[in-house]
Structures are given as structure tokens and as C-alpha cells.
Amino acid sequence: MTNQNVVVPESTINLAITVAVANSSIFSTAAQKPPAAPGGYISISRKNFLKNLEINGGATINALVDSMRASSPTHHKSTPSLVDDQTSWMDQHPSALEMFEQIIDASKGKQIVMFLDYDGTLSPIVEDPDRAFMSKKMRATLRKLARCFPTAIVSGRCRDKVYKFVRLAELYYAGSHGMDIRGPVKGGSKYKKGGGAVLCQPASEFLPMIDEVYKELIERTKSTPGAKVENNKFCLSVHFRCVEEKKWDELIQQVKSVIKEYPKLRLTQGRKVLEIRPTIKWDKGKALEFLLESLGFANCSDVFPVYIGDDRTDEDAFKILRERGQGFGILVSKFPKDTNASYSLQEPNEVMDFLQRLVEWKQMSLGEEASV
């Protein structure tokens, strides 16, 4: 299989975003009709919304600022309709911890493969993205997890930076939203026949452009206190977590003024971050499929992929799992969101608890097999 310059058709994301006409606020809701509220609501597809947010799509600054507000936990807390809908949302996306036995029953006789986002999933969201360290206990849990199941970190961060955070050579790493994938180097993988590192970099030709835009963004955003531009090798992140809300529209204008000169790059928005990525048809869902194929599970019916993530970009992977009819996605969120995930966890500590239970279950089952 060719590991370089892999491009596959982009899947369509059919999530709903609700627009509150009364206050021009945009926020994600559960996968159902939004509750009635003064001023009324209209629904638009996430596909069309994101298309409008792209730099050549004619999106208004206000629309993007509203979406940035929607990604703020403080704004979620202040939205009564979301709080009121919590119970209904949990009925549709129950806790993976509470449903652990059901999950294990569904996986019996199949090979579990673990896919994990980093920020907000394995580590808490912090003000300074360079200090998004996970706990020693989480690292120890991940090490045990990788001994039990093939395990990959799939992040928007640069692969090298994620590796420095995690520091576990036995894992697979997919950085830059899956545009930079590498497998275990030391001794290869016990799961992949033949061993050796997996390598996939479908956006290599964009590297000079990304570096050029990075330098321009650094210069252009200097006047916005708190803005931080991060070079994730095959994509760029403009963090606005430490930027005053009244400065968000100014920051967007600065970013747009740079990106408009680069039609091969697109602008999207994640959790407290603006993302600049190549326009190639590649995302975390494609990375998941590539890794499954590399591990020899592309057309297997006895594989059980589990993807855990907290961001919009993880929805591409959740959707792939639904389409395959294999495994499931777990959304990490304290608030109701429109999602293709089947289950939910509220924070990284719950993610760690879930992973520990998986490890304990696997170790127990191996012990039972050994005693037979």
C-alpha cells in the first residue's frame, strides 16, 4: 500500500447547527428539534454553515464570531435551553462508564482498536496550549492500554508536539488532523504484520505554503493581545482562548486578510481555535480508515474501533464509524452538542476511568483464558 500522498473522497457531514434569531447566537444542539424560545429558531446544515465559513464563501465576521462564542463553555452555561435539554441528550448519548458492560458485550469476539483525541480528551483544555500536559496517571493508563489494544492519538496538533506531550513510543500518532501519521518505531507494532512505522503525509506539497502563512499570521496578529499562532506542520491554529471577546472580530479580520491570498487553504473553527488547513479531502475520519487498513482491519468484520474526542473535527471520525457500522464514538463534553457519537463522557478524568476499566477487563479476560 502506498503511504505517501493518499487522497480519498471527502465525506459529507450532516450535523445541525441552530441559529437563535433573537440574539444572533449560533450553538450546537442535540440531534433533535431545538426547543422553542422567544424569537424563534431556524436550522441550517453544518455542511452549509462550514462552507460559508470558508474564506471564499462570503461569511460575515459576525457569523464566525457567533460560532466562536458557541465554542465557549461559559456561553454554554448561560444557555437555558441547553441545560433544560441535558436529560434528553443524555438519553441519546448515555455515559460510556454507565454503559460499560453493554459496550463490552458488543465488542466480544472482536479486536478493539482505540483512537483518542488529545486536547480536551487526554488533557484538560488550558489557557496556554503549550502547557496542555496530561497527568502521570493518564500516561500510565495509556501505556497499559497500548499493551492491550492497538492505540492511536489523532490530533490537530503537530505530530511531534503531541509525541512530546505523550512520550509513549508504542502508540500510533496522527497529527495535523490526520495529515501526518506514523506508527510505533521501536520494534514496530505487534498488531501490524511485518512491523515498521506507518507513514502517511497526504499534504506534503503544502509545507512551504503553510510556513509562509505562519510567518504572515505571526506578524499580522501581533496587535491582538492573547492571540497565539501555532504551526502544526500541515495546518495552522490561531488560538483565541486568551483573547478578549471584544477583540474576536478584529482577530478574524486579521486572519482573513492573510488567508484570502491563499485559495488552496481553508479556514474552519474548532474549540477556542481557528484552523487553517489545506483544501485536500482528508480529515480525522480518513486518518481512522487509513490506520485500520494499515493494521490489516480494512475489510474485517471482527474489528471494533472506539474513537474518543471532544471537538468538531472528531465528528468526521464519529461519522465514519456510523457509516461502517462498527464500533462507536464517544464525545467528551459537559454540554449537549449535535454529534454522531453514540456515547459521552464529561471530562478527561472520566476518559481515564473508562480506559482503566477497558484495561482491567482485558487483563481479567486474558487471565481467564490462561487458566482454562
PDB file of C-alpha atoms in Angstrom, residues 100-248:
ATOM      1  CA  PHE A 100     -19.606  -0.122  30.040  1.00  0.00           C
ATOM      2  CA  GLU A 101     -20.995  -3.651  30.256  1.00  0.00           C
ATOM      3  CA  GLN A 102     -23.159  -3.083  27.179  1.00  0.00           C
ATOM      4  CA  ILE A 103     -20.123  -1.805  25.291  1.00  0.00           C
ATOM      5  CA  ILE A 104     -18.063  -4.845  26.280  1.00  0.00           C
ATOM      6  CA  ASP A 105     -20.858  -7.193  25.204  1.00  0.00           C
ATOM      7  CA  ALA A 106     -20.918  -5.546  21.765  1.00  0.00           C
ATOM      8  CA  SER A 107     -17.145  -5.954  21.390  1.00  0.00           C
ATOM      9  CA  LYS A 108     -16.905  -9.635  22.321  1.00  0.00           C
ATOM     10  CA  GLY A 109     -15.112 -11.734  19.733  1.00  0.00           C
ATOM     11  CA  LYS A 110     -13.719  -8.620  18.037  1.00  0.00           C
ATOM     12  CA  GLN A 111     -10.420  -6.747  18.106  1.00  0.00           C
ATOM     13  CA  ILE A 112     -10.819  -3.411  19.885  1.00  0.00           C
ATOM     14  CA  VAL A 113      -8.785  -0.593  18.309  1.00  0.00           C
ATOM     15  CA  MET A 114      -8.549   2.684  20.256  1.00  0.00           C
ATOM     16  CA  PHE A 115      -8.440   6.179  18.706  1.00  0.00           C
ATOM     17  CA  LEU A 116      -8.029   9.160  21.031  1.00  0.00           C
ATOM     18  CA  ASP A 117      -8.013  12.911  20.515  1.00  0.00           C
ATOM     19  CA  TYR A 118      -5.531  14.768  22.746  1.00  0.00           C
ATOM     20  CA  ASP A 119      -6.618  18.254  23.878  1.00  0.00           C
ATOM     21  CA  GLY A 120      -9.799  18.110  25.937  1.00  0.00           C
ATOM     22  CA  THR A 121      -9.752  14.298  25.845  1.00  0.00           C
ATOM     23  CA  LEU A 122      -6.475  13.124  27.373  1.00  0.00           C
ATOM     24  CA  SER A 123      -5.514  16.525  28.752  1.00  0.00           C
ATOM     25  CA  PRO A 124      -7.674  19.375  30.045  1.00  0.00           C
ATOM     26  CA  ILE A 125      -8.201  22.475  27.919  1.00  0.00           C
ATOM     27  CA  VAL A 126      -5.820  25.114  29.295  1.00  0.00           C
ATOM     28  CA  GLU A 127      -5.185  28.797  28.651  1.00  0.00           C
ATOM     29  CA  ASP A 128      -1.708  28.164  27.212  1.00  0.00           C
ATOM     30  CA  PRO A 129      -1.801  25.403  24.547  1.00  0.00           C
ATOM     31  CA  ASP A 130       1.921  24.783  25.087  1.00  0.00           C
ATOM     32  CA  ARG A 131       1.125  23.627  28.622  1.00  0.00           C
ATOM     33  CA  ALA A 132      -1.584  21.101  27.785  1.00  0.00           C
ATOM     34  CA  PHE A 133       0.099  18.370  29.810  1.00  0.00           C
ATOM     35  CA  MET A 134      -1.722  15.211  30.726  1.00  0.00           C
ATOM     36  CA  SER A 135      -1.348  13.670  34.161  1.00  0.00           C
ATOM     37  CA  LYS A 136       1.170  10.971  35.062  1.00  0.00           C
ATOM     38  CA  LYS A 137      -1.768   8.719  35.858  1.00  0.00           C
ATOM     39  CA  MET A 138      -3.211   9.259  32.364  1.00  0.00           C
ATOM     40  CA  ARG A 139       0.157   8.423  30.783  1.00  0.00           C
ATOM     41  CA  ALA A 140       0.414   5.232  32.837  1.00  0.00           C
ATOM     42  CA  THR A 141      -3.119   4.312  31.772  1.00  0.00           C
ATOM     43  CA  LEU A 142      -2.277   4.904  28.098  1.00  0.00           C
ATOM     44  CA  ARG A 143       0.811   2.713  28.385  1.00  0.00           C
ATOM     45  CA  LYS A 144      -1.297  -0.129  29.749  1.00  0.00           C
ATOM     46  CA  LEU A 145      -3.979   0.488  27.126  1.00  0.00           C
ATOM     47  CA  ALA A 146      -1.442   0.165  24.285  1.00  0.00           C
ATOM     48  CA  ARG A 147      -0.333  -3.208  25.673  1.00  0.00           C
ATOM     49  CA  CYS A 148      -3.917  -4.429  25.417  1.00  0.00           C
ATOM     50  CA  PHE A 149      -5.116  -2.808  22.165  1.00  0.00           C
ATOM     51  CA  PRO A 150      -3.719  -1.012  19.120  1.00  0.00           C
ATOM     52  CA  THR A 151      -3.901   2.646  20.215  1.00  0.00           C
ATOM     53  CA  ALA A 152      -3.613   5.868  18.200  1.00  0.00           C
ATOM     54  CA  ILE A 153      -3.604   9.548  19.139  1.00  0.00           C
ATOM     55  CA  VAL A 154      -5.420  11.581  16.456  1.00  0.00           C
ATOM     56  CA  SER A 155      -4.929  15.311  16.979  1.00  0.00           C
ATOM     57  CA  GLY A 156      -4.984  18.658  15.229  1.00  0.00           C
ATOM     58  CA  ARG A 157      -1.619  19.324  16.824  1.00  0.00           C
ATOM     59  CA  CYS A 158       1.707  18.733  15.098  1.00  0.00           C
ATOM     60  CA  ARG A 159       2.594  15.053  15.434  1.00  0.00           C
ATOM     61  CA  ASP A 160       5.979  15.800  17.023  1.00  0.00           C
ATOM     62  CA  LYS A 161       4.382  18.111  19.588  1.00  0.00           C
ATOM     63  CA  VAL A 162       1.756  15.522  20.554  1.00  0.00           C
ATOM     64  CA  TYR A 163       4.517  12.945  20.926  1.00  0.00           C
ATOM     65  CA  LYS A 164       6.405  15.283  23.288  1.00  0.00           C
ATOM     66  CA  PHE A 165       3.253  15.567  25.406  1.00  0.00           C
ATOM     67  CA  VAL A 166       2.535  11.826  25.447  1.00  0.00           C
ATOM     68  CA  ARG A 167       6.056  10.342  25.280  1.00  0.00           C
ATOM     69  CA  LEU A 168       4.967   6.776  24.552  1.00  0.00           C
ATOM     70  CA  ALA A 169       6.797   5.122  21.640  1.00  0.00           C
ATOM     71  CA  GLU A 170       4.364   2.210  21.427  1.00  0.00           C
ATOM     72  CA  LEU A 171       1.428   4.341  20.197  1.00  0.00           C
ATOM     73  CA  TYR A 172       0.400   5.425  16.711  1.00  0.00           C
ATOM     74  CA  TYR A 173       0.344   9.196  16.177  1.00  0.00           C
ATOM     75  CA  ALA A 174      -1.775  11.069  13.634  1.00  0.00           C
ATOM     76  CA  GLY A 175      -1.029  14.791  13.826  1.00  0.00           C
ATOM     77  CA  SER A 176      -2.318  17.783  11.842  1.00  0.00           C
ATOM     78  CA  HIS A 177      -5.866  16.342  11.770  1.00  0.00           C
ATOM     79  CA  GLY A 178      -4.532  13.070  10.378  1.00  0.00           C
ATOM     80  CA  MET A 179      -2.303  14.593   7.691  1.00  0.00           C
ATOM     81  CA  ASP A 180       0.851  13.286   9.373  1.00  0.00           C
ATOM     82  CA  ILE A 181       0.668   9.662  10.531  1.00  0.00           C
ATOM     83  CA  ARG A 182       3.381   7.490  11.997  1.00  0.00           C
ATOM     84  CA  GLY A 183       3.282   4.202  13.847  1.00  0.00           C
ATOM     85  CA  PRO A 184       5.474   2.750  16.614  1.00  0.00           C
ATOM     86  CA  VAL A 185       9.144   2.867  15.658  1.00  0.00           C
ATOM     87  CA  LYS A 186      10.768   0.747  18.323  1.00  0.00           C
ATOM     88  CA  GLY A 187      10.227  -2.859  17.298  1.00  0.00           C
ATOM     89  CA  GLY A 188       7.312  -1.919  15.071  1.00  0.00           C
ATOM     90  CA  SER A 189       3.805  -2.959  16.099  1.00  0.00           C
ATOM     91  CA  LYS A 190       2.771  -6.347  17.408  1.00  0.00           C
ATOM     92  CA  TYR A 191      -0.546  -5.792  15.620  1.00  0.00           C
ATOM     93  CA  LYS A 192       0.773  -4.870  12.159  1.00  0.00           C
ATOM     94  CA  LYS A 193       2.203  -7.751  10.145  1.00  0.00           C
ATOM     95  CA  GLY A 194       5.821  -7.043   9.230  1.00  0.00           C
ATOM     96  CA  GLY A 195       6.134  -4.266  11.799  1.00  0.00           C
ATOM     97  CA  GLY A 196       7.788  -0.964  10.931  1.00  0.00           C
ATOM     98  CA  ALA A 197       6.473   2.587  11.068  1.00  0.00           C
ATOM     99  CA  VAL A 198       3.345   3.601   9.216  1.00  0.00           C
ATOM    100  CA  LEU A 199       3.807   6.873   7.358  1.00  0.00           C
ATOM    101  CA  CYS A 200       1.187   8.976   5.614  1.00  0.00           C
ATOM    102  CA  GLN A 201       1.608  12.628   4.662  1.00  0.00           C
ATOM    103  CA  PRO A 202      -1.008  13.475   2.021  1.00  0.00           C
ATOM    104  CA  ALA A 203      -0.407  17.243   2.262  1.00  0.00           C
ATOM    105  CA  SER A 204       3.385  17.358   1.836  1.00  0.00           C
ATOM    106  CA  GLU A 205       3.213  19.776  -1.079  1.00  0.00           C
ATOM    107  CA  PHE A 206       1.593  22.388   1.195  1.00  0.00           C
ATOM    108  CA  LEU A 207       4.515  22.630   3.633  1.00  0.00           C
ATOM    109  CA  PRO A 208       6.180  25.723   2.057  1.00  0.00           C
ATOM    110  CA  MET A 209       2.808  27.485   1.871  1.00  0.00           C
ATOM    111  CA  ILE A 210       1.958  26.643   5.493  1.00  0.00           C
ATOM    112  CA  ASP A 211       5.309  28.024   6.682  1.00  0.00           C
ATOM    113  CA  GLU A 212       4.801  31.199   4.665  1.00  0.00           C
ATOM    114  CA  VAL A 213       1.307  31.789   6.036  1.00  0.00           C
ATOM    115  CA  TYR A 214       2.518  31.054   9.566  1.00  0.00           C
ATOM    116  CA  LYS A 215       5.055  33.879   9.399  1.00  0.00           C
ATOM    117  CA  GLU A 216       2.457  36.264   7.991  1.00  0.00           C
ATOM    118  CA  LEU A 217      -0.074  35.374  10.693  1.00  0.00           C
ATOM    119  CA  ILE A 218       2.500  35.878  13.449  1.00  0.00           C
ATOM    120  CA  GLU A 219       3.160  39.369  12.149  1.00  0.00           C
ATOM    121  CA  ARG A 220      -0.485  40.251  11.459  1.00  0.00           C
ATOM    122  CA  THR A 221      -1.842  39.131  14.863  1.00  0.00           C
ATOM    123  CA  LYS A 222       0.801  40.880  16.962  1.00  0.00           C
ATOM    124  CA  SER A 223      -1.602  43.720  17.705  1.00  0.00           C
ATOM    125  CA  THR A 224      -4.197  41.378  19.283  1.00  0.00           C
ATOM    126  CA  PRO A 225      -3.282  40.632  22.913  1.00  0.00           C
ATOM    127  CA  GLY A 226      -3.616  36.961  23.814  1.00  0.00           C
ATOM    128  CA  ALA A 227      -3.682  35.643  20.231  1.00  0.00           C
ATOM    129  CA  LYS A 228      -1.347  32.710  19.662  1.00  0.00           C
ATOM    130  CA  VAL A 229      -0.471  31.195  16.292  1.00  0.00           C
ATOM    131  CA  GLU A 230       0.655  27.566  16.378  1.00  0.00           C
ATOM    132  CA  ASN A 231       2.400  25.848  13.487  1.00  0.00           C
ATOM    133  CA  ASN A 232       1.140  22.262  13.381  1.00  0.00           C
ATOM    134  CA  LYS A 233       3.250  21.442  10.316  1.00  0.00           C
ATOM    135  CA  PHE A 234       0.441  20.628   7.867  1.00  0.00           C
ATOM    136  CA  CYS A 235      -2.058  23.079   9.343  1.00  0.00           C
ATOM    137  CA  LEU A 236      -2.088  26.220  11.474  1.00  0.00           C
ATOM    138  CA  SER A 237      -4.013  27.047  14.636  1.00  0.00           C
ATOM    139  CA  VAL A 238      -4.876  30.556  15.799  1.00  0.00           C
ATOM    140  CA  HIS A 239      -5.828  30.222  19.474  1.00  0.00           C
ATOM    141  CA  PHE A 240      -8.225  32.856  20.820  1.00  0.00           C
ATOM    142  CA  ARG A 241      -8.763  31.400  24.306  1.00  0.00           C
ATOM    143  CA  CYS A 242      -6.826  34.291  25.883  1.00  0.00           C
ATOM    144  CA  VAL A 243      -8.214  36.995  23.581  1.00  0.00           C
ATOM    145  CA  GLU A 244     -10.887  39.340  24.948  1.00  0.00           C
ATOM    146  CA  GLU A 245     -14.225  38.660  23.289  1.00  0.00           C
ATOM    147  CA  LYS A 246     -14.484  42.242  22.050  1.00  0.00           C
ATOM    148  CA  LYS A 247     -11.279  41.613  20.055  1.00  0.00           C
ATOM    149  CA  TRP A 248     -12.509  38.451  18.292  1.00  0.00           C
TER     150      TRP A 248
END
